[in-house]
């Protein structure tokens, strides 16, 4: 079974631009979560989508947004990029929304975003 | 406010010995805990999890122990192998909310041959 895929793997943008990142979950997984990893802040939760609805949101400004499609694929968008948005953006999928057991998240390889 | 803490940034052990990675949490709403391993330029790989109704869970060379009263969990790797060298993250979630993981800062494990 194929894992979580993320595109693109690397991206370079300049301040003020916007960017869209894509995530395809493991086949059969319906929940997708996004995380940002930076050296200073570590891994931080951005948001979670299930059944095309945002179920959870982390403590990030409104410039960060996302959506989920009917096939469970998800995109996240960052508008008006700032230098501090440079990070590894990770997508994770799980079978369903809610609790264990068996609902562990599986991560993709990430998209490395560099903002110049 | 760091709700999940891994106080040791790094750990070095000899091949064949036991590796013990520690994690503390402050939020008593957390009731599901996971360990992930991460190599550079890759996403985290799920290793093992434990629910708060248990105090121990084993999977091969990996065992996670949970001490709820101390709000502490640990990952034991026995025996350690050079391929285990990676960054290990502890993560926690609250009941019915496994899609929102709160991560510790990670511990870099080096296993020397």
Coordinates of C-alpha atoms in Angstrom, one line a residue, chain B residues 13-111:
Chain B
X13 CA 24.5 4.2 23.8
X14 CA 26.5 1.2 22.7
X15 CA 25.1 -1.3 20.2
X16 CA 23.4 -4.2 22.0
X17 CA 22.7 -2.1 25.2
X18 CA 19.4 -0.6 26.2
X19 CA 18.3 2.8 25.1
X20 CA 15.8 4.7 27.4
X21 CA 14.2 7.8 26.1
X22 CA 12.1 9.9 28.4
X23 CA 9.1 12.1 28.0
X24 CA 7.0 14.2 30.5
X25 CA 3.7 15.9 29.9
X26 CA 1.7 18.4 31.8
X27 CA -1.8 18.3 30.4
X28 CA -3.9 15.7 32.3
X29 CA -6.4 15.6 29.4
X30 CA -3.8 13.7 27.4
X31 CA -4.7 10.0 27.3
X32 CA -3.0 8.6 24.2
X33 CA 0.7 8.7 23.7
X34 CA 2.9 7.8 20.7
X35 CA 6.5 7.5 19.8
X36 CA 7.8 8.4 16.4
X37 CA 11.3 8.0 14.8
X38 CA 12.6 10.5 12.3
X39 CA 15.5 10.5 9.9
X40 CA 16.7 13.7 8.2
X41 CA 14.7 14.7 5.2
X42 CA 11.9 12.2 6.0
X43 CA 8.6 12.3 7.8
X44 CA 8.2 10.8 11.2
X45 CA 7.7 7.0 11.3
X46 CA 5.2 5.6 13.8
X47 CA 6.9 3.3 16.3
X48 CA 4.5 2.4 19.2
X49 CA 1.6 3.9 21.1
X50 CA 0.0 3.5 24.5
X51 CA -3.4 4.3 25.9
X52 CA -3.8 5.7 29.4
X53 CA -5.7 2.6 30.5
X54 CA -2.4 0.7 30.2
X55 CA 1.0 1.1 31.8
X56 CA 3.0 -0.9 29.3
X57 CA 3.0 -1.8 25.7
X58 CA 5.5 -3.9 23.8
X59 CA 6.3 -4.4 20.2
X60 CA 9.4 -6.4 19.4
X61 CA 12.4 -4.5 20.6
X62 CA 10.3 -1.5 21.6
X63 CA 8.5 -1.1 24.9
X64 CA 6.7 2.0 26.1
X65 CA 6.0 2.5 29.8
X66 CA 3.4 5.0 31.1
X67 CA 3.3 6.4 34.7
X68 CA 0.2 8.5 34.8
X69 CA 0.7 9.7 38.4
X70 CA 4.1 11.2 37.4
X71 CA 2.8 12.2 34.0
X72 CA 5.9 10.4 32.5
X73 CA 6.5 7.9 29.8
X74 CA 9.5 6.2 28.5
X75 CA 10.6 4.3 25.4
X76 CA 12.9 1.3 25.9
X77 CA 14.8 -0.1 22.9
X78 CA 16.4 -3.5 23.6
X79 CA 18.9 -4.4 22.1
X80 CA 19.9 -1.1 20.5
X81 CA 21.1 -1.3 16.9
X82 CA 23.1 1.3 14.8
X83 CA 20.0 1.6 12.5
X84 CA 18.1 2.9 15.5
X85 CA 20.1 6.1 15.3
X86 CA 17.6 8.9 14.6
X87 CA 15.5 11.6 16.3
X88 CA 12.8 10.2 18.5
X89 CA 9.7 12.2 19.2
X90 CA 7.1 11.7 21.9
X91 CA 3.6 12.8 21.1
X92 CA 0.3 13.1 23.0
X93 CA -3.3 13.6 22.2
X94 CA -6.5 14.0 24.2
X95 CA -9.5 11.7 24.2
X96 CA -11.2 11.3 20.8
X97 CA -8.8 13.7 19.3
X98 CA -6.0 11.6 17.9
X99 CA -5.7 13.9 14.8
X100 CA -4.1 16.6 16.9
X101 CA -0.8 15.5 18.2
X102 CA 1.3 17.6 20.6
X103 CA 5.0 16.8 20.1
X104 CA 8.0 17.0 22.3
X105 CA 11.2 18.6 21.0
X106 CA 12.8 15.3 20.2
X107 CA 15.8 13.3 21.4
X108 CA 18.6 12.4 19.1
X109 CA 19.7 8.8 19.7
X110 CA 23.1 7.7 18.6
X111 CA 23.8 4.0 18.7

